[in-house]
Amino acid sequence: MRQLLFTGFNAFGQHEFVNSPRDECAASAGFREISAHDGGNNNTKNQCTISFDWRYTAYALCRKLWLRGLLETEPGECVEVEAPGEIKALAAGDSHCLVLLCTGELYKIQPKLEATLQAIRLENPPRPSTATKRTIFGAVKAPAPPSIEHIACGTNINVAVSSENAVFSIPSCLHQFPDRQWRVQQLECGHEHALLLNGNGDVYTWGNGLRGQLGQAALCVEETPQLIESLAGIKITGIAAGGWHSAAISAFGDLYTWGLNCSGQLGMRVMKPNGLQKEPTVYPLPQLHDLPDCCCCSSRESGAEDTDVCEPLKVFAGSRHTLLLRRCGRLWASGWCIHGQLGKQLCEQNFLDAFQALHGVDADLDVVNVLCGPWATLLMVTQKKSVSTDDPIS
Amino acid sequence: MDGPLLELFPRFDDLEDLLRNEVEARYILKKATDHLDGIKSNDKAGEEEEIRYLICAVVDRNWERIHTGHFSVVPVTTRQIYAIACFFKIFFLLLESTDPRQKEKCSGILDEAQLLGCTDDWSELKAALMEYLDKGQQETAEPLPILAAVLRGSCACDIPQLDAPGLNEFQTKCFQPQQPTLLLNTIKHWPAMDKWRDLNYLLQVAGNRTVPIEIGSNYASDEWSQQLVKIRDFLRRQFVDQSGDGCREIEYLAQHELFAQIPALKADICVPDYCTLSGAEETPAAVDIKAWLGPAGTISPMHYDPKHNLLCQVFGSKQIILAAPEDTPNLYPHESEFLGNTSQINAAELDLKTFPLLEQVRFYKLLLQPGDCLYMPPKWWHYVRAETPSFSVSFWWE
């Protein structure tokens, strides 16, 4: 059964705890189970989709959509809305939540009590004139509206990518990547920048790069997607966008981070000779990490051939924290933790400035996926199977 | 905290307009102001811990909003909410404890409210809190040095010099012809001239304030960074025990609006009459007053500013090298957006191999000494290096 374990900022009752629904704890420090609205369904088709904003959380299951949190006056306010079709993805932002249907149609909804879904009309991408479609009577056929596959949003940015690789800064079309050469694998947004990963393993960034978010040598604003040259040639398999930082993992199991390191979110510890930390520090170019051995490596009896067993597998980021899932199933983390973003035992510290193993998750649980909110972390876990062929540790 | 101080805190009625469209700040500041009302009327205070946490969350949240996008386009509302939330954060911290360590922490928060937030509507509360927090914070460590008053040394000067010119003379000889000029003995009457050399005085009126400090000898180098530090720590690190390890980095309190932050220091200087002149007929715009305090060896690399500039030397001396705006094409400005007004050259040691066009540039050298001001018209290039520990005040106007 899939469970959702939450830690972090919950001052507005965005999340309903399973064991104590009337919990007053504003900063939930330590992982605790929250209600998933889907009865813990193991069938991925029937699992709810979740997206965090700072003051509310959006949940979707089939055609139903819920917004929960501080919507107008009190914490724990909740609205339920039915979408015209099955919901594929959500992207919650401060002023609205983007709602993508399985049909490729895009809607938005404001986080307030009288909320309704509003269709978003996207500008059609420019097409070469030869491609103009005509009806059998010769009249120009109106081009079909773009079918959206990926969405993401941040404080100052809303993006979508269509099935034909058109990139939108909603609602205008920013850029048209060559159609059919590759598909978009992942799209992520920080507060004011966007990252796109394609099937070739290339990473493109655009938006505000004044804090080094874009992975480019020059600190500037880029209107259109730019390839990160310094990662070109390295096949990237996963990306993450924090508030003002970014992270990527390569097929070789290498972790790269770049951007702002004001709260240790890059996991780059920088000490000056006099012991003063140099901060806030901006790393405009991707930094390769040499991670310490995972604790499960050293305890293995025959560790010789399996150095890959703990390599980074996926990376996730909140406003100022970064989580890393290693192949062995352990979570590592760095960054801001004062609101309980990284669990309980770190609460007294303001932030971690280097990656370290995250404790507080039961050893008999498998972390299937992670979702970072601005100041929160959500783990999607299942009970470990006792013996299993696809369990990487056995 | 006593009654009069509490009376200066905002009531919810005062904030209602500001918070009209701010869902989360309205909810949280309502709770905080209600709690304060409860304390004033001696009601039993409940849920204090939760409200304190929520206030911290609003502070953090608006810190993030202030750091998103360029500072110049951050809505004033956001900066006002940040400042008010900081005031309440201090209030709740002081409810917890008022021991010196807690007060010190609160001072830091007050400085952040000042540096990032907009405190204009609450200057009385800010001043009262500052006074309350500074009270009883004693200096335990050894006293700081008193720098010696130095007599003027004679030295070469490549630009015209005028001895305390009147406003008319300044207008006809300097301002109108856009002529950089060394104005001797113009600020002798400032109280700062006697007071500031005693670093213990600076420590006393400003020691507890947090200011942005530039670390590294010059802002165009890769090693350069900025940090917020207490003036007390900065003074001790940079003006005491200069023997030391030698690997100590130069720190520079540069281009900071110190006088808006510390009214006591503002009282020690006066805005020179020269700054009232403007090219147009209309009343002159506001004057930006900035402080420049650091040890010997701080460098501002060759750069220019868009406004009229009067650089006044309170203590110490500075070597200055100027070049005219006409020589801009020969001065190799950086190409990046940030450093477009800064030259790549080291004006103190010209490298003609790398930068051959420098041969055509006419440089003007001078030494700025205590009591003197340097007038620089807009766009004049200048390189500045402190020869000794130095405190300058600059006035920029349009």
XYZ file of N, CA, C and O in Angstrom, chain B residues 135-240:
424
model
N 20.476 49.337 24.982
C 20.624 49.629 26.404
C 21.170 48.401 27.140
O 20.669 47.299 26.977
N 22.187 48.619 27.930
C 22.699 47.533 28.761
C 23.609 46.570 28.025
O 24.063 45.588 28.595
N 23.854 46.843 26.714
C 24.815 45.993 26.004
C 26.196 46.587 26.244
O 26.563 47.571 25.621
N 26.957 46.020 27.165
C 28.229 46.678 27.430
C 29.369 46.050 26.655
O 29.330 44.890 26.289
N 30.377 46.893 26.437
C 31.593 46.440 25.788
C 32.502 45.851 26.844
O 32.878 46.524 27.798
N 32.858 44.611 26.680
C 33.735 44.000 27.664
C 35.171 43.979 27.156
O 36.110 44.086 27.927
N 35.306 43.873 25.869
C 36.654 43.717 25.311
C 37.443 45.018 25.448
O 36.903 46.072 25.763
N 38.719 44.918 25.174
C 39.599 46.075 25.297
C 39.196 47.185 24.333
O 38.600 46.925 23.293
N 39.537 48.439 24.700
C 39.131 49.559 23.854
C 39.840 49.546 22.503
O 40.906 48.959 22.342
N 39.225 50.205 21.549
C 39.797 50.318 20.204
C 40.760 51.512 20.156
O 40.696 52.394 21.009
N 41.633 51.549 19.165
C 42.576 52.668 19.076
C 41.890 53.991 18.743
O 40.803 54.009 18.169
N 42.565 55.078 19.128
C 42.164 56.411 18.689
C 43.196 56.816 17.642
O 44.391 56.887 17.935
N 42.749 57.028 16.416
C 43.705 57.355 15.357
C 44.217 58.784 15.550
O 43.461 59.668 15.964
N 45.494 58.986 15.253
C 46.084 60.310 15.449
C 45.540 61.299 14.425
O 45.263 60.931 13.282
N 45.381 62.565 14.861
C 45.016 63.608 13.910
C 46.270 63.940 13.119
O 47.340 64.106 13.692
N 46.152 63.969 11.806
C 47.360 64.227 11.011
C 47.275 65.587 10.346
O 46.202 66.056 9.996
N 48.446 66.224 10.204
C 48.503 67.510 9.518
C 48.617 67.253 8.024
O 49.121 66.215 7.595
N 48.165 68.211 7.252
C 48.213 68.072 5.808
C 49.659 67.917 5.321
O 50.542 68.658 5.715
N 49.868 66.936 4.486
C 51.174 66.815 3.854
C 51.080 67.481 2.498
O 50.010 67.500 1.883
N 52.158 68.005 2.014
C 52.083 68.604 0.685
C 52.356 67.516 -0.336
O 53.171 66.622 -0.104
N 51.650 67.552 -1.437
C 51.900 66.554 -2.470
C 51.357 67.044 -3.791
O 50.547 67.975 -3.846
N 51.812 66.382 -4.846
C 51.427 66.804 -6.183
C 49.941 66.584 -6.401
O 49.349 65.660 -5.855
N 49.338 67.449 -7.195
C 47.914 67.305 -7.506
C 47.709 67.730 -8.944
O 48.028 68.877 -9.311
N 47.206 66.810 -9.787
C 47.085 67.087 -11.216
C 45.814 67.836 -11.599
O 45.573 68.066 -12.778
N 44.968 68.148 -10.628
C 43.745 68.888 -10.965
C 43.735 70.192 -10.165
O 44.475 70.324 -9.190
N 42.886 71.155 -10.563
C 42.843 72.426 -9.826
C 42.445 72.210 -8.371
O 41.709 71.274 -8.056
N 42.982 73.089 -7.478
C 42.608 73.039 -6.071
C 42.013 74.379 -5.689
O 42.488 75.415 -6.118
N 40.960 74.350 -4.861
C 40.362 75.580 -4.354
C 40.263 75.443 -2.847
O 39.935 74.364 -2.345
N 40.557 76.524 -2.112
C 40.465 76.439 -0.665
C 39.073 76.881 -0.229
O 38.716 78.051 -0.342
N 38.282 75.927 0.241
C 36.914 76.182 0.716
C 36.184 77.218 -0.124
O 35.828 78.294 0.356
N 35.934 76.921 -1.412
C 35.284 77.904 -2.275
C 33.840 78.151 -1.849
O 33.201 77.274 -1.269
N 33.354 79.379 -2.136
C 31.939 79.658 -1.910
C 31.107 78.983 -2.983
O 31.642 78.440 -3.962
N 29.783 79.046 -2.793
C 28.881 78.353 -3.706
C 29.027 78.884 -5.135
O 29.069 78.113 -6.096
N 29.136 80.217 -5.278
C 29.253 80.804 -6.604
C 30.538 80.380 -7.300
O 30.542 80.035 -8.477
N 31.621 80.431 -6.531
C 32.906 80.054 -7.101
C 32.874 78.587 -7.535
O 33.350 78.228 -8.622
N 32.281 77.741 -6.696
C 32.170 76.330 -7.041
C 31.354 76.151 -8.322
O 31.719 75.387 -9.212
N 30.276 76.931 -8.412
C 29.414 76.798 -9.597
C 30.143 77.200 -10.877
O 30.081 76.482 -11.875
N 30.840 78.321 -10.845
C 31.460 78.794 -12.086
C 32.743 78.051 -12.426
O 33.041 77.825 -13.589
N 33.521 77.655 -11.400
C 34.800 77.030 -11.701
C 34.750 75.507 -11.790
O 35.630 74.898 -12.386
N 33.763 74.890 -11.141
C 33.751 73.421 -11.098
C 32.494 72.840 -11.743
O 32.561 72.045 -12.667
N 31.328 73.261 -11.223
C 30.088 72.595 -11.596
C 29.744 72.828 -13.057
O 29.504 71.879 -13.805
N 29.742 74.120 -13.468
C 29.364 74.410 -14.854
C 30.361 73.846 -15.862
O 29.963 73.190 -16.815
N 31.656 74.079 -15.676
C 32.601 73.526 -16.668
C 32.858 72.030 -16.492
O 33.663 71.457 -17.229
N 32.175 71.388 -15.535
C 32.381 69.944 -15.295
C 33.862 69.656 -15.061
O 34.443 68.765 -15.694
N 34.453 70.409 -14.143
C 35.874 70.318 -13.878
C 36.118 69.620 -12.533
O 35.751 70.137 -11.488
N 36.716 68.443 -12.545
C 37.050 67.822 -11.265
C 37.999 68.730 -10.484
O 38.951 69.255 -11.068
N 37.705 68.906 -9.203
C 38.471 69.867 -8.416
C 38.650 69.320 -7.003
O 37.742 68.686 -6.453
N 39.816 69.599 -6.427
C 40.053 69.243 -5.035
C 39.683 70.456 -4.188
O 40.240 71.535 -4.355
N 38.699 70.291 -3.300
C 38.194 71.399 -2.492
C 38.786 71.244 -1.093
O 38.399 70.352 -0.345
N 39.747 72.130 -0.763
C 40.466 71.968 0.501
C 39.663 72.543 1.664
O 38.945 73.539 1.504
N 39.834 71.956 2.816
C 39.296 72.495 4.073
C 37.802 72.791 4.033
O 37.350 73.755 4.620
N 37.039 71.978 3.332
C 35.612 72.279 3.201
C 34.769 71.670 4.308
O 33.648 72.106 4.526
N 35.264 70.660 4.974
C 34.403 69.997 5.971
C 35.034 70.049 7.356
O 34.695 69.253 8.229
N 35.884 71.032 7.561
C 36.579 71.150 8.855
C 35.619 71.309 10.020
O 35.945 70.978 11.155
N 34.446 71.861 9.730
C 33.511 72.152 10.815
C 32.656 70.948 11.216
O 31.888 71.020 12.140
N 32.766 69.845 10.475
C 31.953 68.683 10.824
C 32.350 68.141 12.202
O 33.549 67.898 12.436
N 31.395 67.869 13.075
C 31.716 67.190 14.338
C 32.442 65.864 14.087
O 33.276 65.436 14.894
N 32.142 65.252 12.938
C 32.764 63.962 12.624
C 34.287 64.038 12.601
O 34.979 63.063 12.923
N 34.823 65.224 12.212
C 36.272 65.356 12.064
C 37.004 65.023 13.363
O 38.089 64.444 13.342
N 36.447 65.407 14.495
C 37.075 65.082 15.768
C 36.600 63.756 16.331
O 37.370 62.994 16.899
N 35.315 63.496 16.159
C 34.715 62.350 16.867
C 35.117 61.000 16.283
O 35.365 60.051 17.010
N 35.129 60.895 14.961
C 35.197 59.560 14.370
C 36.564 58.906 14.479
O 36.689 57.683 14.382
N 37.630 59.757 14.634
C 38.964 59.164 14.780
C 39.035 58.254 15.994
O 39.831 57.323 16.057
N 38.190 58.578 16.984
C 38.110 57.710 18.164
C 37.177 56.546 17.814
O 35.955 56.673 17.828
N 37.791 55.424 17.492
C 36.975 54.293 17.019
C 36.021 53.798 18.099
O 35.023 53.151 17.806
N 36.338 54.116 19.369
C 35.419 53.719 20.442
C 34.090 54.458 20.334
O 33.052 53.950 20.743
N 34.154 55.663 19.764
C 32.911 56.408 19.546
C 32.056 55.678 18.501
O 30.861 55.458 18.696
N 32.684 55.274 17.403
C 31.943 54.531 16.368
C 31.375 53.245 16.959
O 30.242 52.850 16.678
N 32.194 52.613 17.794
C 31.771 51.371 18.431
C 30.533 51.614 19.294
O 29.584 50.834 19.276
N 30.553 52.736 19.998
C 29.472 53.022 20.930
C 28.164 53.341 20.188
O 27.111 52.820 20.537
N 28.230 54.178 19.156
C 26.971 54.556 18.499
C 26.546 53.568 17.414
O 25.377 53.518 17.059
N 27.511 52.775 16.904
C 27.163 51.940 15.750
C 27.551 50.477 15.902
O 27.204 49.658 15.059
N 28.249 50.137 16.987
C 28.813 48.792 17.122
C 27.810 47.672 16.932
O 28.111 46.616 16.382
N 26.595 47.921 17.360
C 25.591 46.869 17.355
C 24.868 46.731 16.028
O 24.061 45.827 15.836
N 25.125 47.624 15.089
C 24.414 47.584 13.803
C 25.064 46.587 12.844
O 26.277 46.430 12.836
N 24.220 45.956 12.040
C 24.718 45.043 11.014
C 24.797 45.790 9.686
O 23.857 46.491 9.328
N 25.902 45.631 8.999
C 26.081 46.340 7.730
C 26.660 45.383 6.691
O 27.293 44.392 7.035
N 26.458 45.688 5.406
C 27.077 44.856 4.375
C 28.554 45.226 4.230
O 28.897 46.400 4.143
N 29.396 44.232 4.259
C 30.832 44.442 4.164
C 31.328 43.742 2.913
O 30.920 42.618 2.623
N 32.198 44.419 2.173
C 32.810 43.788 1.004
C 34.105 43.135 1.450
O 34.928 43.759 2.115
N 34.271 41.881 1.086
C 35.473 41.143 1.482
C 36.327 40.911 0.249
O 35.822 40.454 -0.772
N 37.623 41.190 0.378
C 38.500 41.108 -0.791
C 38.853 42.520 -1.191
O 38.096 43.453 -0.952
N 40.017 42.692 -1.818
C 40.502 44.050 -1.956
C 39.737 44.834 -3.009
O 39.649 46.034 -2.934
N 39.130 44.161 -3.997
C 38.427 44.977 -5.000
C 37.252 44.229 -5.617
O 37.296 43.030 -5.824
N 36.163 44.945 -5.887
C 34.897 44.284 -6.190
C 34.852 43.600 -7.542
O 33.949 42.826 -7.823
N 35.848 43.903 -8.408
C 35.811 43.271 -9.723
C 36.579 41.942 -9.731
O 36.582 41.240 -10.735
N 37.216 41.594 -8.628
C 37.984 40.350 -8.637
C 37.091 39.162 -8.317
O 36.031 39.306 -7.712
N 37.531 37.966 -8.717
C 36.722 36.762 -8.535
C 36.607 36.374 -7.070
O 35.673 35.711 -6.656
N 37.602 36.771 -6.293
C 37.635 36.373 -4.892
C 36.696 37.201 -4.033
O 36.526 36.942 -2.854
N 36.102 38.212 -4.636
C 35.324 39.172 -3.868
C 33.995 38.582 -3.404
O 33.376 37.793 -4.086
N 33.565 38.936 -2.202
C 32.231 38.543 -1.773
C 31.696 39.593 -0.816
O 32.408 40.507 -0.422
N 30.443 39.440 -0.452
C 29.807 40.383 0.448
C 29.230 39.622 1.620
O 28.792 38.492 1.477
N 29.227 40.267 2.783
C 28.688 39.590 3.949
C 28.071 40.629 4.876
O 28.526 41.766 4.929
N 27.037 40.216 5.615
C 26.460 41.104 6.614
C 27.174 40.854 7.926
O 27.219 39.725 8.398
N 27.759 41.896 8.508
C 28.450 41.723 9.794
C 28.121 42.901 10.714
O 27.698 43.959 10.263
N 28.344 42.666 11.997
C 28.170 43.748 12.968
C 29.361 44.698 12.849
O 30.508 44.256 12.713
N 29.092 45.984 12.968
C 30.166 46.970 12.882
C 31.215 46.683 13.960
O 32.409 46.819 13.729
N 30.757 46.240 15.129
C 31.688 45.925 16.209
C 32.741 44.909 15.747
O 33.947 45.114 15.927
N 32.281 43.816 15.129
C 33.209 42.762 14.704
C 34.120 43.264 13.591
O 35.304 42.947 13.544
N 33.532 44.050 12.702
C 34.300 44.612 11.590
C 35.422 45.518 12.128
O 36.578 45.405 11.720
N 35.095 46.399 13.086
C 36.105 47.310 13.635
C 37.214 46.528 14.317
O 38.397 46.814 14.141
N 36.844 45.515 15.092
C 37.865 44.747 15.805
C 38.766 44.001 14.821
O 39.974 43.958 14.988
N 38.153 43.424 13.805
C 38.964 42.654 12.848
C 39.891 43.534 12.033
O 40.998 43.143 11.713
N 39.447 44.727 11.679
C 40.194 45.516 10.707
C 41.045 46.628 11.309
O 41.922 47.161 10.646
N 40.782 47.031 12.551
C 41.502 48.184 13.084
C 42.321 47.863 14.331
O 43.021 48.709 14.849
N 42.186 46.641 14.858
C 42.985 46.252 16.008
C 43.919 45.145 15.542
O 43.577 44.397 14.641
